[in-house]
mmCIF file of C-alpha atoms and ligand atoms in Angstrom:
data_model
loop_
_atom_site.group_PDB
_atom_site.id
_atom_site.type_symbol
_atom_site.label_atom_id
_atom_site.label_comp_id
_atom_site.label_asym_id
_atom_site.label_seq_id
_atom_site.Cartn_x
_atom_site.Cartn_y
_atom_site.Cartn_z
ATOM 1 C CA MET A 16 234.845 53.251 31.712
ATOM 2 C CA LYS A 17 233.839 51.087 28.768
ATOM 3 C CA ASP A 18 230.527 49.356 28.221
ATOM 4 C CA GLN A 19 229.945 45.909 26.690
ATOM 5 C CA PHE A 20 229.775 47.453 23.190
ATOM 6 C CA GLY A 21 233.192 49.076 23.563
ATOM 7 C CA ARG A 22 231.828 52.606 23.954
ATOM 8 C CA ARG A 23 233.926 54.851 26.162
ATOM 9 C CA ILE A 24 231.821 56.567 28.815
ATOM 10 C CA ASP A 25 233.369 59.750 30.188
ATOM 11 C CA TYR A 26 230.387 62.100 30.438
ATOM 12 C CA LEU A 27 227.774 62.335 33.204
ATOM 13 C CA ARG A 28 224.635 64.470 33.167
ATOM 14 C CA ILE A 29 223.598 65.197 36.729
ATOM 15 C CA SER A 30 220.014 66.155 37.494
ATOM 16 C CA VAL A 31 220.037 68.173 40.720
ATOM 17 C CA THR A 32 216.257 68.555 40.984
ATOM 18 C CA ASP A 33 213.153 67.265 39.246
ATOM 19 C CA LYS A 34 211.289 70.547 39.887
ATOM 20 C CA CYS A 35 211.044 73.477 37.512
ATOM 21 C CA ASN A 36 209.869 77.100 37.422
ATOM 22 C CA LEU A 37 208.438 76.641 33.880
ATOM 23 C CA ARG A 38 205.961 74.120 32.475
ATOM 24 C CA CYS A 39 207.053 73.680 28.859
ATOM 25 C CA THR A 40 204.176 72.014 27.099
ATOM 26 C CA TYR A 41 206.294 69.185 25.619
ATOM 27 C CA CYS A 42 208.023 68.508 28.941
ATOM 28 C CA MET A 43 205.793 68.720 32.004
ATOM 29 C CA PRO A 44 202.073 68.703 32.730
ATOM 30 C CA VAL A 45 200.810 72.102 33.879
ATOM 31 C CA GLU A 46 200.094 70.823 37.398
ATOM 32 C CA GLY A 47 203.660 69.520 37.666
ATOM 33 C CA LEU A 48 204.609 65.969 38.587
ATOM 34 C CA GLU A 49 204.855 64.090 41.839
ATOM 35 C CA TRP A 50 208.053 65.659 43.195
ATOM 36 C CA VAL A 51 210.835 63.651 44.792
ATOM 37 C CA PRO A 52 210.728 64.223 48.593
ATOM 38 C CA ARG A 53 213.607 66.380 49.836
ATOM 39 C CA ALA A 54 215.159 63.612 51.977
ATOM 40 C CA GLU A 55 215.399 61.425 48.878
ATOM 41 C CA LEU A 56 217.475 63.958 46.922
ATOM 42 C CA LEU A 57 221.215 63.447 46.861
ATOM 43 C CA THR A 58 222.980 66.165 48.869
ATOM 44 C CA TYR A 59 225.751 68.194 47.213
ATOM 45 C CA GLU A 60 228.261 66.238 49.301
ATOM 46 C CA GLU A 61 226.828 62.935 48.035
ATOM 47 C CA ILE A 62 226.832 64.082 44.402
ATOM 48 C CA THR A 63 230.455 65.179 44.767
ATOM 49 C CA GLU A 64 231.449 61.857 46.331
ATOM 50 C CA ILE A 65 229.839 59.925 43.456
ATOM 51 C CA VAL A 66 231.668 62.135 40.956
ATOM 52 C CA ARG A 67 234.959 61.664 42.836
ATOM 53 C CA GLN A 68 234.641 57.877 42.627
ATOM 54 C CA MET A 69 233.536 57.936 38.986
ATOM 55 C CA ALA A 70 236.337 60.356 38.046
ATOM 56 C CA ALA A 71 238.808 57.791 39.383
ATOM 57 C CA MET A 72 237.193 55.347 36.913
ATOM 58 C CA GLY A 73 237.517 57.714 33.926
ATOM 59 C CA LEU A 74 234.750 60.308 34.149
ATOM 60 C CA SER A 75 236.001 63.702 32.956
ATOM 61 C CA ARG A 76 232.999 65.769 31.849
ATOM 62 C CA ILE A 77 229.871 66.849 33.680
ATOM 63 C CA ARG A 78 226.685 68.724 32.909
ATOM 64 C CA LEU A 79 224.337 70.004 35.618
ATOM 65 C CA THR A 80 220.700 69.801 34.596
ATOM 66 C CA GLY A 81 217.228 69.086 35.973
ATOM 67 C CA GLY A 82 214.249 70.010 36.127
ATOM 68 C CA GLU A 83 215.608 73.491 36.431
ATOM 69 C CA PRO A 84 218.984 73.283 38.179
ATOM 70 C CA LEU A 85 219.055 76.941 39.229
ATOM 71 C CA ILE A 86 216.042 76.541 41.521
ATOM 72 C CA ARG A 87 218.071 74.290 43.807
ATOM 73 C CA THR A 88 219.571 76.322 46.658
ATOM 74 C CA ASP A 89 223.068 77.678 46.010
ATOM 75 C CA LEU A 90 223.965 75.738 42.862
ATOM 76 C CA PRO A 91 227.305 77.625 42.600
ATOM 77 C CA ARG A 92 228.385 75.806 45.784
ATOM 78 C CA LEU A 93 227.943 72.446 44.015
ATOM 79 C CA ALA A 94 229.732 73.790 40.933
ATOM 80 C CA ARG A 95 232.728 74.781 43.067
ATOM 81 C CA MET A 96 232.801 71.375 44.756
ATOM 82 C CA LEU A 97 232.694 69.537 41.402
ATOM 83 C CA SER A 98 235.312 71.791 39.786
ATOM 84 C CA ASP A 99 237.716 70.761 42.534
ATOM 85 C CA VAL A 100 237.385 67.024 41.857
ATOM 86 C CA PRO A 101 240.620 65.724 40.308
ATOM 87 C CA GLY A 102 240.036 64.509 36.733
ATOM 88 C CA ILE A 103 237.003 66.692 36.010
ATOM 89 C CA GLU A 104 237.992 68.796 33.019
ATOM 90 C CA ASP A 105 234.698 70.178 31.818
ATOM 91 C CA LEU A 106 231.692 71.456 33.756
ATOM 92 C CA ALA A 107 228.608 72.658 31.864
ATOM 93 C CA LEU A 108 225.027 73.660 32.700
ATOM 94 C CA SER A 109 221.612 73.233 31.046
ATOM 95 C CA THR A 110 219.090 75.842 32.138
ATOM 96 C CA ASN A 111 216.022 77.764 31.054
ATOM 97 C CA ALA A 112 218.018 80.922 32.012
ATOM 98 C CA VAL A 113 215.195 82.524 34.032
ATOM 99 C CA LEU A 114 217.483 82.750 37.080
ATOM 100 C CA LEU A 115 220.735 83.330 35.175
ATOM 101 C CA PRO A 116 220.717 87.122 35.681
ATOM 102 C CA ARG A 117 221.228 86.349 39.375
ATOM 103 C CA PHE A 118 223.701 83.477 39.055
ATOM 104 C CA ALA A 119 225.682 83.801 35.793
ATOM 105 C CA GLU A 120 228.763 85.572 37.208
ATOM 106 C CA GLU A 121 228.994 83.361 40.261
ATOM 107 C CA LEU A 122 228.633 80.163 38.242
ATOM 108 C CA ARG A 123 231.338 81.264 35.825
ATOM 109 C CA GLY A 124 233.594 81.968 38.819
ATOM 110 C CA ALA A 125 232.733 78.523 40.183
ATOM 111 C CA GLY A 126 234.149 76.818 37.099
ATOM 112 C CA VAL A 127 231.110 76.343 34.851
ATOM 113 C CA ARG A 128 232.396 77.023 31.352
ATOM 114 C CA ARG A 129 229.529 76.352 29.004
ATOM 115 C CA VAL A 130 225.752 76.790 29.103
ATOM 116 C CA ASN A 131 222.913 75.310 27.093
ATOM 117 C CA ILE A 132 219.801 77.428 27.306
ATOM 118 C CA SER A 133 216.264 76.371 26.380
ATOM 119 C CA LEU A 134 214.433 78.965 24.318
ATOM 120 C CA ASP A 135 211.551 77.818 22.129
ATOM 121 C CA THR A 136 210.337 81.177 20.877
ATOM 122 C CA LEU A 137 211.696 84.659 20.222
ATOM 123 C CA ARG A 138 208.173 86.074 20.497
ATOM 124 C CA ARG A 139 207.148 87.479 23.860
ATOM 125 C CA ASP A 140 203.462 87.069 22.959
ATOM 126 C CA ARG A 141 203.980 83.374 22.325
ATOM 127 C CA PHE A 142 206.036 82.393 25.371
ATOM 128 C CA GLU A 143 203.050 81.644 27.593
ATOM 129 C CA ALA A 144 201.528 79.205 25.073
ATOM 130 C CA ILE A 145 204.725 77.141 25.158
ATOM 131 C CA ALA A 146 206.202 77.593 28.658
ATOM 132 C CA ARG A 147 202.883 78.202 30.427
ATOM 133 C CA ARG A 148 204.300 81.077 32.442
ATOM 134 C CA PRO A 149 203.629 84.827 31.966
ATOM 135 C CA PRO A 150 205.739 86.987 29.620
ATOM 136 C CA ARG A 151 207.909 88.358 32.437
ATOM 137 C CA PHE A 152 209.587 84.917 32.462
ATOM 138 C CA PHE A 153 210.421 85.469 28.788
ATOM 139 C CA ASP A 154 212.039 88.814 29.683
ATOM 140 C CA ALA A 155 214.047 87.078 32.401
ATOM 141 C CA THR A 156 215.188 84.398 29.935
ATOM 142 C CA LEU A 157 216.496 86.989 27.478
ATOM 143 C CA GLU A 158 218.213 88.847 30.335
ATOM 144 C CA GLY A 159 219.666 85.518 31.412
ATOM 145 C CA ILE A 160 221.160 84.920 27.962
ATOM 146 C CA GLU A 161 222.683 88.403 28.030
ATOM 147 C CA ALA A 162 224.075 87.721 31.498
ATOM 148 C CA ALA A 163 225.620 84.504 30.176
ATOM 149 C CA GLU A 164 227.277 86.377 27.310
ATOM 150 C CA ALA A 165 228.548 89.078 29.697
ATOM 151 C CA ALA A 166 229.933 86.486 32.117
ATOM 152 C CA GLY A 167 231.965 84.899 29.319
ATOM 153 C CA PHE A 168 230.317 81.499 28.907
ATOM 154 C CA ASP A 169 231.541 80.034 25.647
ATOM 155 C CA PRO A 170 229.944 78.503 23.700
ATOM 156 C CA ILE A 171 226.337 79.486 24.431
ATOM 157 C CA LYS A 172 224.029 76.909 22.921
ATOM 158 C CA ILE A 173 220.329 77.623 22.529
ATOM 159 C CA ASN A 174 218.052 74.560 22.500
ATOM 160 C CA THR A 175 214.825 74.999 20.568
ATOM 161 C CA VAL A 176 212.265 72.216 20.360
ATOM 162 C CA MET A 177 210.514 72.883 17.065
ATOM 163 C CA MET A 178 206.812 72.002 16.876
ATOM 164 C CA ARG A 179 204.531 72.258 13.892
ATOM 165 C CA GLY A 180 201.982 75.027 14.239
ATOM 166 C CA LEU A 181 203.410 76.225 17.573
ATOM 167 C CA ASN A 182 206.775 77.824 16.763
ATOM 168 C CA ASP A 183 207.849 76.460 13.360
ATOM 169 C CA ASP A 184 207.344 79.843 11.717
ATOM 170 C CA GLU A 185 210.438 80.968 13.653
ATOM 171 C CA PHE A 186 213.190 79.048 11.816
ATOM 172 C CA ALA A 187 214.140 82.239 9.998
ATOM 173 C CA SER A 188 214.173 84.468 13.075
ATOM 174 C CA PHE A 189 216.255 82.016 15.133
ATOM 175 C CA ALA A 190 218.655 81.562 12.222
ATOM 176 C CA ALA A 191 218.834 85.351 11.735
ATOM 177 C CA ALA A 192 219.747 85.756 15.417
ATOM 178 C CA THR A 193 222.952 83.761 14.797
ATOM 179 C CA ARG A 194 224.096 86.465 12.366
ATOM 180 C CA GLN A 195 224.014 89.006 15.234
ATOM 181 C CA ARG A 196 224.719 87.012 18.399
ATOM 182 C CA PRO A 197 227.269 84.286 19.266
ATOM 183 C CA TRP A 198 224.481 81.769 19.735
ATOM 184 C CA HIS A 199 224.658 78.174 18.602
ATOM 185 C CA VAL A 200 220.993 77.438 18.018
ATOM 186 C CA ARG A 201 220.080 73.758 17.907
ATOM 187 C CA PHE A 202 216.668 72.760 16.631
ATOM 188 C CA ILE A 203 215.614 69.610 18.450
ATOM 189 C CA GLU A 204 213.139 66.963 17.385
ATOM 190 C CA LEU A 205 210.271 66.539 19.816
ATOM 191 C CA MET A 206 210.675 63.293 21.741
ATOM 192 C CA PRO A 207 207.544 61.316 22.640
ATOM 193 C CA VAL A 208 207.466 60.676 26.387
ATOM 194 C CA GLY A 209 204.865 60.482 29.135
ATOM 195 C CA ALA A 210 201.980 62.841 28.725
ATOM 196 C CA ASN A 211 203.088 64.653 25.566
ATOM 197 C CA LEU A 212 201.607 62.265 22.996
ATOM 198 C CA HIS A 213 198.939 64.862 22.175
ATOM 199 C CA LEU A 214 201.799 66.707 20.459
ATOM 200 C CA THR A 215 202.599 63.833 18.067
ATOM 201 C CA ASP A 216 201.137 65.701 15.077
ATOM 202 C CA ARG A 217 203.520 68.537 15.807
ATOM 203 C CA PHE A 218 206.663 66.430 15.316
ATOM 204 C CA ILE A 219 208.972 67.840 12.623
ATOM 205 C CA PRO A 220 211.695 65.503 11.338
ATOM 206 C CA ALA A 221 215.234 66.841 11.118
ATOM 207 C CA SER A 222 215.295 66.479 7.318
ATOM 208 C CA GLU A 223 212.442 68.964 7.090
ATOM 209 C CA MET A 224 214.083 71.264 9.626
ATOM 210 C CA LEU A 225 217.288 71.341 7.576
ATOM 211 C CA GLU A 226 215.321 72.074 4.418
ATOM 212 C CA ARG A 227 213.496 74.925 6.055
ATOM 213 C CA VAL A 228 216.648 76.409 7.571
ATOM 214 C CA GLY A 229 218.319 76.071 4.164
ATOM 215 C CA ALA A 230 215.530 78.091 2.603
ATOM 216 C CA VAL A 231 216.435 81.036 4.860
ATOM 217 C CA GLY A 232 219.779 81.699 3.169
ATOM 218 C CA GLN A 233 223.131 80.239 2.194
ATOM 219 C CA LEU A 234 224.269 77.803 4.913
ATOM 220 C CA GLU A 235 227.642 76.072 4.977
ATOM 221 C CA PRO A 236 228.262 72.912 7.016
ATOM 222 C CA VAL A 237 230.713 73.652 9.833
ATOM 223 C CA GLU A 238 232.438 71.801 12.633
ATOM 224 C CA GLY A 239 230.226 73.292 15.370
ATOM 225 C CA PRO A 240 231.128 74.484 18.845
ATOM 226 C CA PRO A 241 232.965 72.227 21.285
ATOM 227 C CA GLY A 242 230.784 69.981 23.428
ATOM 228 C CA ASN A 243 229.859 66.442 24.134
ATOM 229 C CA GLY A 244 226.749 66.101 22.140
ATOM 230 C CA PRO A 245 225.293 64.914 18.912
ATOM 231 C CA ALA A 246 224.390 67.703 16.481
ATOM 232 C CA ARG A 247 225.016 68.759 12.872
ATOM 233 C CA TYR A 248 225.885 72.435 12.440
ATOM 234 C CA PHE A 249 225.710 75.072 9.709
ATOM 235 C CA ARG A 250 226.731 78.711 9.502
ATOM 236 C CA PHE A 251 225.829 81.751 7.476
ATOM 237 C CA PRO A 252 229.067 83.151 6.012
ATOM 238 C CA GLY A 253 230.681 85.503 8.532
ATOM 239 C CA ALA A 254 228.076 84.912 11.256
ATOM 240 C CA PRO A 255 229.252 84.702 14.906
ATOM 241 C CA GLY A 256 226.817 81.869 15.667
ATOM 242 C CA THR A 257 225.665 78.637 14.056
ATOM 243 C CA VAL A 258 222.460 76.670 13.574
ATOM 244 C CA GLY A 259 222.324 72.968 14.172
ATOM 245 C CA VAL A 260 219.878 70.127 14.252
ATOM 246 C CA ILE A 261 219.621 67.385 16.863
ATOM 247 C CA THR A 262 217.822 64.306 15.641
ATOM 248 C CA PRO A 263 217.259 61.789 18.440
ATOM 249 C CA LEU A 264 214.395 60.176 16.581
ATOM 250 C CA SER A 265 215.057 60.232 12.860
ATOM 251 C CA HIS A 266 218.754 59.318 13.304
ATOM 252 C CA ASN A 267 219.886 58.020 16.616
ATOM 253 C CA TYR A 268 223.381 58.636 17.961
ATOM 254 C CA CYS A 269 223.576 55.510 20.072
ATOM 255 C CA ASP A 270 226.708 54.120 18.324
ATOM 256 C CA GLY A 271 228.817 56.955 19.668
ATOM 257 C CA CYS A 272 227.052 57.348 23.015
ATOM 258 C CA ASN A 273 229.487 58.551 25.675
ATOM 259 C CA ARG A 274 227.177 59.271 28.591
ATOM 260 C CA MET A 275 225.232 58.233 31.623
ATOM 261 C CA ARG A 276 222.743 60.180 33.733
ATOM 262 C CA LEU A 277 222.447 60.575 37.482
ATOM 263 C CA THR A 278 218.898 61.320 38.657
ATOM 264 C CA ALA A 279 218.198 63.735 41.492
ATOM 265 C CA GLU A 280 217.397 60.815 43.776
ATOM 266 C CA GLY A 281 220.612 58.990 42.999
ATOM 267 C CA ARG A 282 219.844 56.466 40.287
ATOM 268 C CA LEU A 283 222.423 55.975 37.557
ATOM 269 C CA ARG A 284 220.558 55.805 34.273
ATOM 270 C CA THR A 285 222.523 54.363 31.393
ATOM 271 C CA CYS A 286 220.214 55.472 28.563
ATOM 272 C CA LEU A 287 217.915 58.489 28.389
ATOM 273 C CA PHE A 288 215.142 56.115 27.356
ATOM 274 C CA GLY A 289 214.355 52.585 28.511
ATOM 275 C CA ASP A 290 214.218 51.556 32.123
ATOM 276 C CA HIS A 291 217.777 50.515 32.926
ATOM 277 C CA GLU A 292 218.814 52.212 36.160
ATOM 278 C CA VAL A 293 221.053 51.283 39.074
ATOM 279 C CA ASP A 294 220.575 52.764 42.541
ATOM 280 C CA LEU A 295 223.741 54.497 43.799
ATOM 281 C CA LYS A 296 222.254 56.229 46.827
ATOM 282 C CA THR A 297 221.642 53.063 48.864
ATOM 283 C CA PRO A 298 225.210 51.727 48.588
ATOM 284 C CA LEU A 299 226.605 55.228 49.073
ATOM 285 C CA ARG A 300 224.612 55.790 52.274
ATOM 286 C CA ALA A 301 225.340 52.240 53.507
ATOM 287 C CA SER A 302 229.034 51.858 52.733
ATOM 288 C CA GLY A 303 230.314 55.073 51.180
ATOM 289 C CA ARG A 304 231.197 53.176 47.977
ATOM 290 C CA VAL A 305 229.496 53.224 44.575
ATOM 291 C CA THR A 306 232.123 51.793 42.244
ATOM 292 C CA ASP A 307 230.612 48.276 42.124
ATOM 293 C CA ALA A 308 227.166 49.700 41.390
ATOM 294 C CA VAL A 309 228.660 51.893 38.639
ATOM 295 C CA ARG A 310 230.281 48.797 37.073
ATOM 296 C CA THR A 311 226.945 46.951 37.202
ATOM 297 C CA ALA A 312 225.282 49.893 35.467
ATOM 298 C CA LEU A 313 227.977 50.055 32.776
ATOM 299 C CA ALA A 314 227.647 46.343 32.056
ATOM 300 C CA GLY A 315 223.920 46.744 31.466
ATOM 301 C CA LYS A 316 223.990 49.846 29.286
ATOM 302 C CA PRO A 317 221.696 49.070 26.353
ATOM 303 C CA GLU A 318 222.974 49.153 22.780
ATOM 304 C CA ARG A 319 220.421 51.721 21.627
ATOM 305 C CA HIS A 320 217.105 53.353 22.448
ATOM 306 C CA TYR A 321 213.795 52.192 20.974
ATOM 307 C CA LEU A 322 211.905 55.465 20.947
ATOM 308 C CA GLN A 323 209.149 55.673 18.347
ATOM 309 C CA LEU A 324 206.911 58.434 17.155
ATOM 310 C CA GLY A 325 203.326 58.236 18.406
ATOM 311 C CA THR A 326 203.924 55.976 21.402
ATOM 312 C CA SER A 327 205.555 56.425 24.787
ATOM 313 C CA ARG A 328 206.492 52.725 24.981
ATOM 314 C CA GLY A 329 210.098 53.296 23.923
ATOM 315 C CA SER A 330 210.675 55.789 26.715
ATOM 316 C CA GLY A 331 210.518 53.103 29.384
ATOM 317 C CA GLY A 332 207.777 54.724 31.410
ATOM 318 C CA LEU A 333 209.485 58.112 31.620
ATOM 319 C CA ALA A 334 206.861 60.729 32.548
ATOM 320 C CA ALA A 335 209.009 63.678 31.421
ATOM 321 C CA LEU A 336 212.608 64.442 30.491
ATOM 322 C CA SER A 337 212.661 66.748 33.519
ATOM 323 C CA GLU A 338 212.781 63.594 35.667
ATOM 324 C CA VAL A 339 216.160 62.598 34.291
ATOM 325 C CA GLY A 340 217.699 65.797 32.971
ATOM 326 C CA GLY A 341 217.036 65.528 29.225
HETATM 327 N N1 LIG B 408 215.354 73.055 32.585
HETATM 328 C C1 LIG B 408 216.545 72.966 31.811
HETATM 329 C C2 LIG B 408 216.300 73.369 30.373
HETATM 330 O O1 LIG B 408 215.129 73.486 29.995
HETATM 331 O O2 LIG B 408 217.278 73.537 29.661
HETATM 332 C C3 LIG B 408 217.225 71.617 31.840
HETATM 333 C C4 LIG B 408 216.361 70.372 31.768
HETATM 334 S S1 LIG B 408 215.450 70.141 30.248
HETATM 335 C C5 LIG B 408 214.610 68.601 30.577
HETATM 336 C C6 LIG B 408 216.744 69.725 29.102
HETATM 337 C C7 LIG B 408 216.386 69.819 27.648
HETATM 338 O O3 LIG B 408 215.441 68.831 27.332
HETATM 339 C C8 LIG B 408 215.795 71.149 27.209
HETATM 340 O O4 LIG B 408 216.550 71.672 26.127
HETATM 341 C C9 LIG B 408 214.406 70.790 26.740
HETATM 342 O O5 LIG B 408 213.985 71.595 25.668
HETATM 343 C C10 LIG B 408 214.584 69.348 26.323
HETATM 344 N N2 LIG B 408 213.348 68.569 26.330
HETATM 345 C C11 LIG B 408 212.501 68.333 27.350
HETATM 346 N N3 LIG B 408 211.473 67.539 26.965
HETATM 347 C C12 LIG B 408 211.676 67.269 25.653
HETATM 348 C C13 LIG B 408 210.977 66.495 24.670
HETATM 349 N N4 LIG B 408 209.882 65.845 24.977
HETATM 350 N N5 LIG B 408 211.496 66.445 23.415
HETATM 351 C C14 LIG B 408 212.631 67.099 23.089
HETATM 352 N N6 LIG B 408 213.341 67.827 23.981
HETATM 353 C C15 LIG B 408 212.873 67.925 25.242
HETATM 354 FE FE1 LIG B 409 211.453 73.038 32.862
HETATM 355 FE FE2 LIG B 409 213.425 72.547 31.145
HETATM 356 FE FE3 LIG B 409 211.221 70.975 31.245
HETATM 357 FE FE4 LIG B 409 210.968 73.434 30.336
HETATM 358 S S1 LIG B 409 212.231 71.809 29.406
HETATM 359 S S2 LIG B 409 209.600 72.439 31.842
HETATM 360 S S3 LIG B 409 212.450 74.545 31.511
HETATM 361 S S4 LIG B 409 212.743 71.178 32.808
#
């Protein structure tokens, strides 16, 4: 699959639900959003059929995301179905890890190889201010990361949205954790979407993040763990993990973009931001075929995103990244 700018698209991020068991302050309003009705969600069979047809067109890598993917019933069943699709070589998961103690082993057995875990603080007393859930959810998250290590997921990437005055005194403790644990911590710039504009003053540019990580100790640039994503990585000499920075705003990665997103209700979204989407569910339910709709989507994939600090205009009306899988 190639788009009109010659970019090869072989990676699909699949959102299996728009719901979540946390309410991260930068992501979702505390009361939640208007959820997609159950009948509108793609079934596991429909998701697998879309992947089968796209794999025949060149898709080879998949990430399951959400909302929180593990709150959808029996996610390992979907993982098994997708692992069996010819041409799919890599299956990964993005999760907040709260339910990983229950599912890590089974998911690993179902063919999921890599996990990205959201963790914005290492302080139990601070978790509620960011995730708006009580500290027992923090305990579950840490247990979930341990379960992921025990189940053999490799690499384990930790996604940390850094926000001024909320958690930016934790650069050193996250970086220190990579000396002890095989974590690849990625500090992520806050992206302005939907209702999170009140956090604009908390935005920290990647250049500042790198400076502040550098002040912790002697970092060397390294290749970084395998994956499909845009990040720059550094390592303390001899450490099992790495620290990286993801900079969607201050440097965009659109030139090398290799991905599309499938929303929980079956729309193929060609850019995280902007409003270009093509409905796959209607043709799938009407005729069983989505390849023409996928080609239409590919042809319209925009050259770049136009996200800007301090306004949600560039996000194309996106209420939250949880709607499209981040
Ligand atoms: N619930 C799962 C999780 O938290 O990993 C998967 C979905 S979540 C939308 C995917 C990623 O998007 C998470 O790493 C989260 O931190 C990130 N994210 C959500 N909203 C964001 C925002 N406004 N700016 C930057 N990152 C954001
Ligand atoms: Fe849920 Fe992930 Fe959004 Fe947090 S970032 S509210 S865990 S979807």
